[in-house]
Coordinates of C-alpha atoms (C1' of nucleotides) in Angstrom, one line a residue:
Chain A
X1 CA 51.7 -87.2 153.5
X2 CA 49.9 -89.3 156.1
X3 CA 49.6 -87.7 159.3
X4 CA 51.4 -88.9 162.2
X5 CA 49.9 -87.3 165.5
X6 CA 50.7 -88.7 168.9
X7 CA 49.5 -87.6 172.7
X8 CA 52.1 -87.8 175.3
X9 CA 51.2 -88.4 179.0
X10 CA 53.9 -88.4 181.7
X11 CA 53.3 -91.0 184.0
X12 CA 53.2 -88.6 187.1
X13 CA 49.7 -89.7 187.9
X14 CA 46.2 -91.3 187.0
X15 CA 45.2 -90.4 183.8
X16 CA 43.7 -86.9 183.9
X17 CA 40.6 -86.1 182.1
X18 CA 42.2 -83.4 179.5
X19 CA 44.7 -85.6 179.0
X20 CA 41.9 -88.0 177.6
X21 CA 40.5 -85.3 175.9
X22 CA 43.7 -84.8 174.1
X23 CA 44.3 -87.7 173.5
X24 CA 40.4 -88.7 171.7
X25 CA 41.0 -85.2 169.6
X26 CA 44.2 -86.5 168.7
X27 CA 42.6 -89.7 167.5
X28 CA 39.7 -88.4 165.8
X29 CA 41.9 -86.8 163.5
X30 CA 44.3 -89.6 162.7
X31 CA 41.3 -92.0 162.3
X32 CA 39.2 -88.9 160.1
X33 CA 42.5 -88.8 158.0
X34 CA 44.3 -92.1 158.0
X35 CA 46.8 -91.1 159.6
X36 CA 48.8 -92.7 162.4
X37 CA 47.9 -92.5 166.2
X38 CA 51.2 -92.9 168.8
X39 CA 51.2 -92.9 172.3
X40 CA 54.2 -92.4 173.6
X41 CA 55.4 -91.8 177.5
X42 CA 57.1 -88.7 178.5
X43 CA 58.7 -89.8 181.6
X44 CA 61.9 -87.8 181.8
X45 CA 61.1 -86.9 185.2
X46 CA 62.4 -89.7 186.7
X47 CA 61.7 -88.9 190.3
X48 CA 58.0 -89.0 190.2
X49 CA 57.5 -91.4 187.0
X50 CA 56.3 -94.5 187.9
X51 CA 55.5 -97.5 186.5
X52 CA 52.3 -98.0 187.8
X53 CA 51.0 -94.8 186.3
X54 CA 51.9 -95.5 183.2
X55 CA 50.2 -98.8 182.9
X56 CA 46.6 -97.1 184.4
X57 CA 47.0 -94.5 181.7
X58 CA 47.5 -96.7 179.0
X59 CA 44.8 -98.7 180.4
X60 CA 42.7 -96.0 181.1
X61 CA 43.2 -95.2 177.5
X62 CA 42.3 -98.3 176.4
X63 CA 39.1 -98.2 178.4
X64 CA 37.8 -95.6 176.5
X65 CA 38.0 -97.3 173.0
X66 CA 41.2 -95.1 172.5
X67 CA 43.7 -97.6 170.1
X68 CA 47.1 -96.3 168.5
X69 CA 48.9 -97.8 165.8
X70 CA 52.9 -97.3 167.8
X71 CA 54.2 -96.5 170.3
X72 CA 54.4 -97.9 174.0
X73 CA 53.6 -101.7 174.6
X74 CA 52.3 -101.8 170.6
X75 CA 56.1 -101.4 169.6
X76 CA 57.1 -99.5 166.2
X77 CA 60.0 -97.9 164.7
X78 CA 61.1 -95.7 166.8
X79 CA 62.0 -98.2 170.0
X80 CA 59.8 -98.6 173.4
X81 CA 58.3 -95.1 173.1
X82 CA 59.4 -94.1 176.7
X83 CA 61.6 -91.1 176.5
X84 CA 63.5 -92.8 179.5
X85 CA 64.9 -95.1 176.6
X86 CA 66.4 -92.3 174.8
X87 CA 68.3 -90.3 177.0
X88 CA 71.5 -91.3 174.8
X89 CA 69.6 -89.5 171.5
X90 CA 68.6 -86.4 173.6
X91 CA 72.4 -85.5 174.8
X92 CA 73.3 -86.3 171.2
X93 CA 71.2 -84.0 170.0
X94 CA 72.0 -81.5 172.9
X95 CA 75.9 -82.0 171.9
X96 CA 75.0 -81.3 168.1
X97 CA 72.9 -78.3 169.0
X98 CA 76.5 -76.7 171.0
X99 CA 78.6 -77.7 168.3
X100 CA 76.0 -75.8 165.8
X101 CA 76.2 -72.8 168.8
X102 CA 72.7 -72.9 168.9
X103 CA 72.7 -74.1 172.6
X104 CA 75.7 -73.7 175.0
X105 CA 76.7 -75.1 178.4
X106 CA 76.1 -72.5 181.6
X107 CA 78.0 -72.7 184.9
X108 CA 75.5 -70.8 186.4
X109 CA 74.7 -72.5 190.1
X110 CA 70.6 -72.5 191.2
X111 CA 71.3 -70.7 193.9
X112 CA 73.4 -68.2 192.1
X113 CA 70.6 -68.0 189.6
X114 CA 67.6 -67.5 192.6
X115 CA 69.6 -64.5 193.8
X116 CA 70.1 -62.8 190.3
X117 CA 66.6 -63.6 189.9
X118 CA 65.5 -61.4 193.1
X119 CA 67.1 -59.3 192.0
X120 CA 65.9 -58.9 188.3
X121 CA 62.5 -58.8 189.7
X122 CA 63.2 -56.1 192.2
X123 CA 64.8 -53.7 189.4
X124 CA 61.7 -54.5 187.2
X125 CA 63.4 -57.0 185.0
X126 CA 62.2 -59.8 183.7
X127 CA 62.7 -62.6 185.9
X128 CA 64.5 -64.8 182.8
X129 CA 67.9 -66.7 182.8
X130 CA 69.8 -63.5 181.8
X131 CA 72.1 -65.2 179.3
X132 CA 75.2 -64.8 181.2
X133 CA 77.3 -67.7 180.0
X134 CA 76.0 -67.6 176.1
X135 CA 79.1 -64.7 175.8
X136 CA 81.4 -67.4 177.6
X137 CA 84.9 -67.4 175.6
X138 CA 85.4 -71.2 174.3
X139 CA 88.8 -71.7 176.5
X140 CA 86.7 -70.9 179.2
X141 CA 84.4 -73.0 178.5
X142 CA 86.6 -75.9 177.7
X143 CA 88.2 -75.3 180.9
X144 CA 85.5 -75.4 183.0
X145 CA 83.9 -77.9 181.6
X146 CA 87.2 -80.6 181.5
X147 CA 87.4 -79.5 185.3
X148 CA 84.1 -81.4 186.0
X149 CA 82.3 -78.1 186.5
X150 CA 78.4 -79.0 186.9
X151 CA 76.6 -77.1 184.1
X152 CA 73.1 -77.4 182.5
X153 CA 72.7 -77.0 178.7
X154 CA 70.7 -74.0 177.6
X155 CA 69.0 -73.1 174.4
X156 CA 70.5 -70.1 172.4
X157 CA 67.4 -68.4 171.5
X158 CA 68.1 -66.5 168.0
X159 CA 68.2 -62.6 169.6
X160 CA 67.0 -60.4 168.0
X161 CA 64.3 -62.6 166.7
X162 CA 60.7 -63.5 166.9
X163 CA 58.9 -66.6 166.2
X164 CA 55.3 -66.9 164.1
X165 CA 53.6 -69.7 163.4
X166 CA 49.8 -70.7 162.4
X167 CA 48.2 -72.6 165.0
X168 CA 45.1 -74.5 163.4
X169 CA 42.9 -73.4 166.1
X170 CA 44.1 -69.9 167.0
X171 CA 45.3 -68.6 163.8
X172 CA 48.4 -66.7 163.9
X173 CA 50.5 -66.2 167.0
X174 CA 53.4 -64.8 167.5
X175 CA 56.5 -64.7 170.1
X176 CA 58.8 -61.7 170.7
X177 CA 62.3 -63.5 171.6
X178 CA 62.6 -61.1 174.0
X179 CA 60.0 -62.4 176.5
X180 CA 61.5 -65.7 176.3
X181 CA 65.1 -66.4 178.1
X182 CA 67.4 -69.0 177.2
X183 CA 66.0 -72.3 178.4
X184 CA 67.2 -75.1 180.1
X185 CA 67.3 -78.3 177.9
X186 CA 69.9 -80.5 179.1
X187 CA 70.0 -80.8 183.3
X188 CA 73.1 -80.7 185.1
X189 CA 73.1 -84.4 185.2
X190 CA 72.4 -85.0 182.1
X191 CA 68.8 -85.4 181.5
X192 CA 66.7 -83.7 179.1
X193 CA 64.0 -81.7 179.9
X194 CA 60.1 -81.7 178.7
X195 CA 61.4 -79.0 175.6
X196 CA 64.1 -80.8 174.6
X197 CA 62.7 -84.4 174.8
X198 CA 59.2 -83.7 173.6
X199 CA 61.1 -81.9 170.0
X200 CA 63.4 -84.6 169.7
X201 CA 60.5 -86.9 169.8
X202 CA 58.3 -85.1 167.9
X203 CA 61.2 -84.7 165.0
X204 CA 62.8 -88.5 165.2
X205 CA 58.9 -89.5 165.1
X206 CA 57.9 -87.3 161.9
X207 CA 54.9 -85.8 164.0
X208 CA 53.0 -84.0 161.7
X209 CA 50.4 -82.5 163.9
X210 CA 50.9 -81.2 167.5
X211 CA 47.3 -81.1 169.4
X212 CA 47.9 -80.4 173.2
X213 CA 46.1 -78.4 175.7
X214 CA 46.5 -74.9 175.5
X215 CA 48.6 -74.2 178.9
X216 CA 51.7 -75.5 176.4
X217 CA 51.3 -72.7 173.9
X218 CA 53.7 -70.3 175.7
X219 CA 55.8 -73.0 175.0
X220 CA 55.4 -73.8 171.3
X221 CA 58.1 -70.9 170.0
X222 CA 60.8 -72.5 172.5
X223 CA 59.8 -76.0 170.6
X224 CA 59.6 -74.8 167.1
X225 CA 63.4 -73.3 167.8
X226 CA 64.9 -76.8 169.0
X227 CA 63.0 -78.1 165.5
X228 CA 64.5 -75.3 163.5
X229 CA 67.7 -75.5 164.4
X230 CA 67.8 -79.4 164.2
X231 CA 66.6 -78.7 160.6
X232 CA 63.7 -80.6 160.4
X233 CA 60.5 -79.6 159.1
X234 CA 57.8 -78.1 161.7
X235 CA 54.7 -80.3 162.9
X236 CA 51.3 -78.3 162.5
X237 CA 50.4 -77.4 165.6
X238 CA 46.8 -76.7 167.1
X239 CA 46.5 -75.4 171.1
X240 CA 43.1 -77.4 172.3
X241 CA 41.1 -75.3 174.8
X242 CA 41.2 -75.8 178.4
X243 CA 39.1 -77.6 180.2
X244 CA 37.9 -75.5 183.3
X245 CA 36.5 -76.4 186.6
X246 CA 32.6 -74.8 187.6
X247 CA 34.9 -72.0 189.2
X248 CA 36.6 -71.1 185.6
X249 CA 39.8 -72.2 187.0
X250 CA 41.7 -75.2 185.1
X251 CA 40.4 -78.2 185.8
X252 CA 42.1 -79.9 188.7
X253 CA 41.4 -82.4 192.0
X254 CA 39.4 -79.8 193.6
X255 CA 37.0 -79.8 191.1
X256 CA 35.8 -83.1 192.0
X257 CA 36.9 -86.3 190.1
X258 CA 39.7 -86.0 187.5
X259 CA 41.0 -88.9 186.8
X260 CA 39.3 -91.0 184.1
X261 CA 39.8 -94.3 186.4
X262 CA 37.4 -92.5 189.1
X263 CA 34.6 -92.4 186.2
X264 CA 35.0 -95.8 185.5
X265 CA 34.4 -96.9 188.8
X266 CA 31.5 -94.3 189.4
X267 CA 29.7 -96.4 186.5
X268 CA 30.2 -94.6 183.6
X269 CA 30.2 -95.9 180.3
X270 CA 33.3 -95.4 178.1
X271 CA 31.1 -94.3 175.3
X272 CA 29.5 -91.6 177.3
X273 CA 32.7 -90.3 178.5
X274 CA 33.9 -90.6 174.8
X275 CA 31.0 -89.0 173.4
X276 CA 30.6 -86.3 176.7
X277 CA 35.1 -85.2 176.3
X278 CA 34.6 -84.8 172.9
X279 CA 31.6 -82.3 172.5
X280 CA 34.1 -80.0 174.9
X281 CA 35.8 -77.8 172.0
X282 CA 34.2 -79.4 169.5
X283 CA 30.8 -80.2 168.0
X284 CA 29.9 -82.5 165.5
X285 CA 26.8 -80.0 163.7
X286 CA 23.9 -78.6 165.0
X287 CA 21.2 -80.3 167.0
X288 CA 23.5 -83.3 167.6
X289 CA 24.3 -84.1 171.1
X290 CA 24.4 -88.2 170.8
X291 CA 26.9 -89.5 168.4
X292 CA 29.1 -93.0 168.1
X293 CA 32.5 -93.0 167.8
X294 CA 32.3 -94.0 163.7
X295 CA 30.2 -90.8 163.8
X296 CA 32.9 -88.6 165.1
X297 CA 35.5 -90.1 163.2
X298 CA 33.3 -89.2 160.0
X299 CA 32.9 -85.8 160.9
X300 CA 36.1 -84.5 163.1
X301 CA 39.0 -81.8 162.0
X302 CA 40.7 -79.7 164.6
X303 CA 40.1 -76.7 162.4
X304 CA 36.0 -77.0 164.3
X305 CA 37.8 -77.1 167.3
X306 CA 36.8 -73.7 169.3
X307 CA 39.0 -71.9 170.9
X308 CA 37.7 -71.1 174.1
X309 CA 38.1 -72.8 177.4
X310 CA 35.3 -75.2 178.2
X311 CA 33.5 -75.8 182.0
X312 CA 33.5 -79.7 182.5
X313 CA 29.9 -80.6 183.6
X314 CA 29.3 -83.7 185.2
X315 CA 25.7 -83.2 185.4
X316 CA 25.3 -83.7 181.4
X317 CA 28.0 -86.2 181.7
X318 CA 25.6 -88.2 183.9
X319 CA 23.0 -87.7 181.9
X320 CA 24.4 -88.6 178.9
X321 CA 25.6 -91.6 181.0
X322 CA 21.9 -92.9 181.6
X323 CA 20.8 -91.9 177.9
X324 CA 23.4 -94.4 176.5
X325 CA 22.7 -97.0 179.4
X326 CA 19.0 -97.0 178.4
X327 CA 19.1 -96.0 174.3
X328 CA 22.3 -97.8 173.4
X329 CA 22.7 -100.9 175.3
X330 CA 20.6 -103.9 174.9
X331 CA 19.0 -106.0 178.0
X332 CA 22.0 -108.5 177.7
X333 CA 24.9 -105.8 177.4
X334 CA 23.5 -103.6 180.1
X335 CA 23.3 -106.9 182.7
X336 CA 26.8 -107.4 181.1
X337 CA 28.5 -104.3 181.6
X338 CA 26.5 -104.3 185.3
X339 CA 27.1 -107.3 187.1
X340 CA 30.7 -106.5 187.5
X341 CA 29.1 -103.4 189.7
X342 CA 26.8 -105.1 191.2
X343 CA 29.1 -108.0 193.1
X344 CA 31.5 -104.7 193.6
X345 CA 28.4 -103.9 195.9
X346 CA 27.6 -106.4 197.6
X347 CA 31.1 -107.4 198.0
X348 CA 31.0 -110.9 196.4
X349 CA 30.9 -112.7 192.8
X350 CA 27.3 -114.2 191.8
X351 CA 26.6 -117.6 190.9
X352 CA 24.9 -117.7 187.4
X353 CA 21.4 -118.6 188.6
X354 CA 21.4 -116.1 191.2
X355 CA 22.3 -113.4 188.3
X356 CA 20.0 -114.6 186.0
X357 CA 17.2 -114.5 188.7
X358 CA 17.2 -110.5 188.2
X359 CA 16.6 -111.0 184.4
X360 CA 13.3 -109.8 184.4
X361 CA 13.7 -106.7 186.8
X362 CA 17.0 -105.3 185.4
X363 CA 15.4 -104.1 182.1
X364 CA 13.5 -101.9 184.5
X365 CA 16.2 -100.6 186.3
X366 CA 18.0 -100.1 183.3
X367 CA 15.8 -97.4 182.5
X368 CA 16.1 -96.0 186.0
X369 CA 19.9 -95.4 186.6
X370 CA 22.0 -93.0 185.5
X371 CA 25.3 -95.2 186.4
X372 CA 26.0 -98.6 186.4
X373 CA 27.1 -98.2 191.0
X374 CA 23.5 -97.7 190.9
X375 CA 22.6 -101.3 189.9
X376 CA 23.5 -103.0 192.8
X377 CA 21.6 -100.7 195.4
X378 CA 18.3 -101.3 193.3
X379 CA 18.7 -104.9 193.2
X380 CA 20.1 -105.4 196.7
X381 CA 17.0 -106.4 197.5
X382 CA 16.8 -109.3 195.4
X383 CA 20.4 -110.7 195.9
X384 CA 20.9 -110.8 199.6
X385 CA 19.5 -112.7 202.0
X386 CA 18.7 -109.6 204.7
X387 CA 17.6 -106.3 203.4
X388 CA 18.3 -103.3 205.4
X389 CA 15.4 -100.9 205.9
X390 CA 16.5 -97.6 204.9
X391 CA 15.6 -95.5 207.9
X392 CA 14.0 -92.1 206.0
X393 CA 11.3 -94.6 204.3
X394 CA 10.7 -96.8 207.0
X395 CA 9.9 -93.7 208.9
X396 CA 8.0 -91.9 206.4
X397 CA 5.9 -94.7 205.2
X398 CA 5.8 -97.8 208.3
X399 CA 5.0 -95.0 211.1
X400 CA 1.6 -94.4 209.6
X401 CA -1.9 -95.2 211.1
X402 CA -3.2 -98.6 209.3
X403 CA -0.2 -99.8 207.9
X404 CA -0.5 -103.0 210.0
X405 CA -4.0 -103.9 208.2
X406 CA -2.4 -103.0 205.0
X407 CA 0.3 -105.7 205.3
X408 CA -1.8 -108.1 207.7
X409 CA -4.1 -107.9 203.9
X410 CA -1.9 -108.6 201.7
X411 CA 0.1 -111.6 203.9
X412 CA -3.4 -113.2 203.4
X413 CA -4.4 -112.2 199.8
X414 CA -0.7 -113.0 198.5
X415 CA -0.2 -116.4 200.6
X416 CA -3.4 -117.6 198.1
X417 CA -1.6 -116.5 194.7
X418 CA -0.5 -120.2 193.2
X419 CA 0.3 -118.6 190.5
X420 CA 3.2 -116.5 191.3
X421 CA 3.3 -114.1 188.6
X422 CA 4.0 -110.5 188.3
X423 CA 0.4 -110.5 186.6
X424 CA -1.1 -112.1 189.2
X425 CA 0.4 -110.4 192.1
X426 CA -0.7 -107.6 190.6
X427 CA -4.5 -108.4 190.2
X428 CA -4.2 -109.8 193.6
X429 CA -2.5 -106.2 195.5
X430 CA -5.2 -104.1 193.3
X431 CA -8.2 -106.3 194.6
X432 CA -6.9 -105.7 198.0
X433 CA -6.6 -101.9 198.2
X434 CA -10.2 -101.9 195.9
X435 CA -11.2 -103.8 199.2
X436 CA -9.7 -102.2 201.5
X437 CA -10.5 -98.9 200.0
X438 CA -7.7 -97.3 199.8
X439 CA -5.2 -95.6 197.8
X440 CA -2.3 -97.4 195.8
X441 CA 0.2 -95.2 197.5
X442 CA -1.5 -96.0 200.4
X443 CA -1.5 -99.5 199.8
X444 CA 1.5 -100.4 197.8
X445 CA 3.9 -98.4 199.7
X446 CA 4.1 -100.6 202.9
X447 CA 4.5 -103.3 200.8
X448 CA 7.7 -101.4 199.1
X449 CA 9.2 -100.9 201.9
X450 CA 8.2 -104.5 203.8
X451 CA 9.9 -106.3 200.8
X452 CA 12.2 -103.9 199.0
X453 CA 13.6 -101.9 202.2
X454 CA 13.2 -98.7 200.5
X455 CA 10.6 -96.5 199.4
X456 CA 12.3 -96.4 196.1
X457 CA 12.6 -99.5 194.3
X458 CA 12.2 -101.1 190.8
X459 CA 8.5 -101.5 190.4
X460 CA 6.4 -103.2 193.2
X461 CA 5.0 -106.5 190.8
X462 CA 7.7 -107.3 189.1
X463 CA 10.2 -107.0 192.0
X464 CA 7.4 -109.3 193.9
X465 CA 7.8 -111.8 191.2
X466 CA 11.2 -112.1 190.9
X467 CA 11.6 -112.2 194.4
X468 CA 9.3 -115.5 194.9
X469 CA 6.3 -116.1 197.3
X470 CA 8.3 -117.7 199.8
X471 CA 10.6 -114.7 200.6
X472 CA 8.1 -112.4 199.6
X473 CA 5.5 -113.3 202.5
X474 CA 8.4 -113.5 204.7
X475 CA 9.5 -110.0 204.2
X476 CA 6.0 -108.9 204.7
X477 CA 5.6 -111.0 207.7
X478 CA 9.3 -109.7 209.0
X479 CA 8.3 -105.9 208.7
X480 CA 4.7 -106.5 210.6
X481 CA 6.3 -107.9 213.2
X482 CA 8.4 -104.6 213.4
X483 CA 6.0 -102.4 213.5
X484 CA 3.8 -104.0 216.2
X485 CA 7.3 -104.0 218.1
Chain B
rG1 C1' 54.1 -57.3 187.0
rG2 C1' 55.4 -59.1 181.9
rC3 C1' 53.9 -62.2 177.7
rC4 C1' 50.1 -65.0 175.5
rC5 C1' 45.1 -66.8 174.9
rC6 C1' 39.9 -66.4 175.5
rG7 C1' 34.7 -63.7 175.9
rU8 C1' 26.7 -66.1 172.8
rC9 C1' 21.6 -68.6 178.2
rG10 C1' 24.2 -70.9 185.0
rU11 C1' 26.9 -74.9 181.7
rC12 C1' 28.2 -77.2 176.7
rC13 C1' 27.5 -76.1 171.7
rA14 C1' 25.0 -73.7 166.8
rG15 C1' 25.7 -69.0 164.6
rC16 C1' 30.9 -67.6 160.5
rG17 C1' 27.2 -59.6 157.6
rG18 C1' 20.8 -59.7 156.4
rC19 C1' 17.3 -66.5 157.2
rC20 C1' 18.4 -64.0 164.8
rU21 C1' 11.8 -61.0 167.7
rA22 C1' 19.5 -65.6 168.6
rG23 C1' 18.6 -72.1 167.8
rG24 C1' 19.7 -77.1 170.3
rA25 C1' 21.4 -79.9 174.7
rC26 C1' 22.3 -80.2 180.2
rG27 C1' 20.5 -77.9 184.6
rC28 C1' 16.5 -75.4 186.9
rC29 C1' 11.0 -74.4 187.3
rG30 C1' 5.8 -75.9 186.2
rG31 C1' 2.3 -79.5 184.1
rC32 C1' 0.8 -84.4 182.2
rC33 C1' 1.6 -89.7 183.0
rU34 C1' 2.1 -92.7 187.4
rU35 C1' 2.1 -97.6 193.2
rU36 C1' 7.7 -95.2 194.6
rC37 C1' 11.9 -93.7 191.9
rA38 C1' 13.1 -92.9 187.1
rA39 C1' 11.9 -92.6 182.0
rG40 C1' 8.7 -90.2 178.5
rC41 C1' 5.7 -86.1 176.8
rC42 C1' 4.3 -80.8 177.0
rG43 C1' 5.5 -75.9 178.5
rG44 C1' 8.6 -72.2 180.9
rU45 C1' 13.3 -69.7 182.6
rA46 C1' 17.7 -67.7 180.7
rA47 C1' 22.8 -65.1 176.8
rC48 C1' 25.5 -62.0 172.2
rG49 C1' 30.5 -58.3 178.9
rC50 C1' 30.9 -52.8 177.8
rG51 C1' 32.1 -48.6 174.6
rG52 C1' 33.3 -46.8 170.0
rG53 C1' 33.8 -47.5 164.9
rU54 C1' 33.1 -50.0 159.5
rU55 C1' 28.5 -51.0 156.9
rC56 C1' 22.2 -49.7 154.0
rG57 C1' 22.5 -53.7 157.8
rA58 C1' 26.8 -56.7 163.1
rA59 C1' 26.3 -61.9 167.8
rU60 C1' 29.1 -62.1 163.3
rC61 C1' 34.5 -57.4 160.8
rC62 C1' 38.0 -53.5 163.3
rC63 C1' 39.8 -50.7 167.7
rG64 C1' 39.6 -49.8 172.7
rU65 C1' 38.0 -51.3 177.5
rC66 C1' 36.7 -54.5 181.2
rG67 C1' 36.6 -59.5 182.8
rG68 C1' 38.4 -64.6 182.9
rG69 C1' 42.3 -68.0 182.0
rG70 C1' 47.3 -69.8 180.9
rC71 C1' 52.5 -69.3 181.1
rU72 C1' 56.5 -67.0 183.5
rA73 C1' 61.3 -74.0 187.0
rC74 C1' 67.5 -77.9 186.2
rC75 C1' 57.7 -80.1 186.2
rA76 C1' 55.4 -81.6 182.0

RNA sequence: GGCCCCGUCGUCCAGCGGCCUAGGACGCCGGCCUUUCAAGCCGGUAACGCGGGUUCGAAUCCCGUCGGGGCUACCA
């Protein structure tokens, strides 16, 4: 049978981080095992659904080489994929499942319920929708419910009973009935909640494997009941660990950044985050930390996947981040993927030439930055007009005793280069501070800072080169002026 | 509180009864290289929560305990 596995976001907000790490486990497996890969939207909540969300998540998905076969926007069998669309099928099913007496309408006010919760939990009892209106006599019922009563439509958990199942990352687990009350799955006006929607899907859809985060596994007996007494075969399900804040709490806002979006825009690199979300629960063999997607594919099955909750690290995430921007990007796709960045920076789109003009120093800040944001900082310099001084260097390196001589030197020696080459400029700075007789921190500092603004820069020769003589003496000329000032 | 899940360096992962005086990666610390910052190279730091069993032998199996987390809605 080929497997049919799906993730499920609700458009409530950005796309979250386990969610994408759901979603790549998910994927993994239906790419490792042919299968078939849906995404499909769980936005029964109509109040805080929105359509916006839903398009950042799928594109968010996207973003991170995430593809599926159906579902929303790709189309399939099975309609638009947005559980809004099948409200009709859900009260169907909730209809069939009171006409089987496995679910039954209750009268039961929220109020009415609040109090007898109280109340429950002041006598020590668990807190649970006590099952009042599953006893209701069927004229009473009919009565009430041609009067226009409001009423919700609530599971009839099997009592006694108990539910087992094998999950595929926990082994076996099991549910006493008792702990579990009789669930809402129809809302008083008529829409279906998360249990009753999600099974329906999951049935109509012929979802073979259920991987979602572990916070749904007190869930799972309420689903496997719906599917049981829809009789339809049960999906294989596996409960993915959690992914936890550096507190041990579960991941959330507090954290720091959680939405995959906010990674994007830091300047991380798809692959990274790809190859970073999936090592969380999972690792692909011993001594392997760097692996491509095809890699993963070859290798994954959610029966590897541990089982305890995993602390998300953005520290190894950023440095995987500047191993894949220096090890697997070439010159051309790194300028690629950072010019986009870079006129984010400086607020405006480059012309060609002006772009190209960095060819020769961006291969050294490739192997400098960590995230693509960092590009444009480093090669500020080169692309505007004005450079800032950065205060901290200007103070730690221009305030020193002989710094004037040091740039008064190399305004003369460099104003002689013809040749204006990084090779050249070189010979021509290491000449001066032989001269001179100083050190090259000594001597190559100021000039950083003259012409870069910074103490920390791509390095000094090449950035001289690229930058040209003309600007080059200028900056020099600008920052003596400063200091005498 | 109840139910459920989890427990190897600070963090991620390897280990699935002897190969473990516990391995790799990130981080951190030190060194080398060096015009800055990185990168690179070398070295170091640091863990099987605890207590009982089972066994010739346990990080690996069992029980208990402690600790952490999740769920406990007409959210998903």
């Amino acid at each position: 049978m080929t497997p049919r596995l799906r993730v499920a976001p609700s458009p409530t907000g950005l796309l979250h981080v386990g969610t994408a790490r759901a979603a790549l486990f998910n994927w993994l497996f239906a790419r490792r095992h042919g299968g078939v890969f849906i995404v499909r939207v769980d936005d029964t909540d109509q109040r805080r659904s929105t359509p916006e969300f839903e398009r950042r998540i799928l594109e968010g998905l996207r973003w991170m080489g995430i593809d599926w076969d159906e579902g929303v926007e790709v189309g399939g069998p099975h309609g638009n994929y947005r559980q809004s669309g099948r409200f009709e099928r859900y009260r169907e099913v909730a209809g069939l499942l009171v006409e089987k007496r496995a679910a039954y309408r209750c009268y039961c006010s929220p109020p009415e319920l609040a109090e007898r919760r109280k109340q429950a939990q002041r006598a020590g009892r668990p807190p649970g929708y006590d099952g009042r209106c599953r006893s209701m006599p069927a004229d009473e019922d009919q009565r009430r419910q041609e009067a226009g009563e409001s009423h919700v439509v609530r599971f009839a958990l099997p009592r006694p009973g108990m539910t087992v199942f094998t999950d595929v990352v926990r082994g076996e687990v099991r549910f006493d009935h008792q702990v579990i009350d009789d669930f809402v799955i129809l809302r008083s006006d008529g829409s279906p909640t998360y249990h009753l929607a999600s099974t329906v899907d999951d049935v109509d859809y012929r979802i073979t494997h259920v991987a979602r985060g572990e916070d749904i596994l007190p869930s799972t007996p309420r689903h496997i009941q719906i599917t049981r007494a829809m009789a339809a075969p049960e999906p294989t399900y596996a409960h993915l660990p959690l992914l936890h804040g550096q507190d041990g709490g579960k991941l959330s806002k507090r954290h720091g950044a959680t939405d995959v979006g906010e990674y994007r825009r830091q300047g991380f690199l798809p692959e990274a985050l790809f190859n970073y979300l999936s090592l969380l629960g999972w690792s692909i063999g011993p001594e392997r930390t760097i692996f491509s997607r095809e890699e993963a594919v070859e290798d994954f099955d959610l029966t590897d996947v541990s089982s305890s909750p995993a602390v998300f690290d953005p520290a190894k995430l950023t440095w995987m981040n500047g191993e894949y921007l220096r090890n697997h990007l070439s010159q051309a796709g790194f300028a690629e993927r950072a010019r986009p960045y870079t006129e984010e920076f400086l607020g405006q789109s480059l012309p060609d030439e002006m772009w190209d003009g960095c060819s020769e120093v961006l291969p050294l800040v490739q192997e400098r930055v960590k995230l693509l944001s960092e590009v444009g900082p480093q090669l500020a310099f080169l692309l505007s007009e004005r450079i800032e001084y950065d205060p901290r260097s200007w103070k730690k390196v221009m305030s020193k005793p002989g710094v004037d001589a040091v740039l008064t030197g190399a305004i003369a020696a460099l104003s002689r280069v013809e040749d204006w080459r990084t090779e050249s400029v070189e010979q021509t700075l290491r000449d001066l501070i032989a001269e001179l007789g100083i050190s090259a921190g000594k001597g190559f500092q100021p000039v950083r800072v003259a012409v870069t603004g910074s103490s920390i820069s791509p390095p000094l020769f090449e950035s001289l080169a690229a930058l040209g003589r003309k600007k080059a003496l200028q900056r020099l000329t600008d920052a003596r002026s400063r200091i005498s000032s």
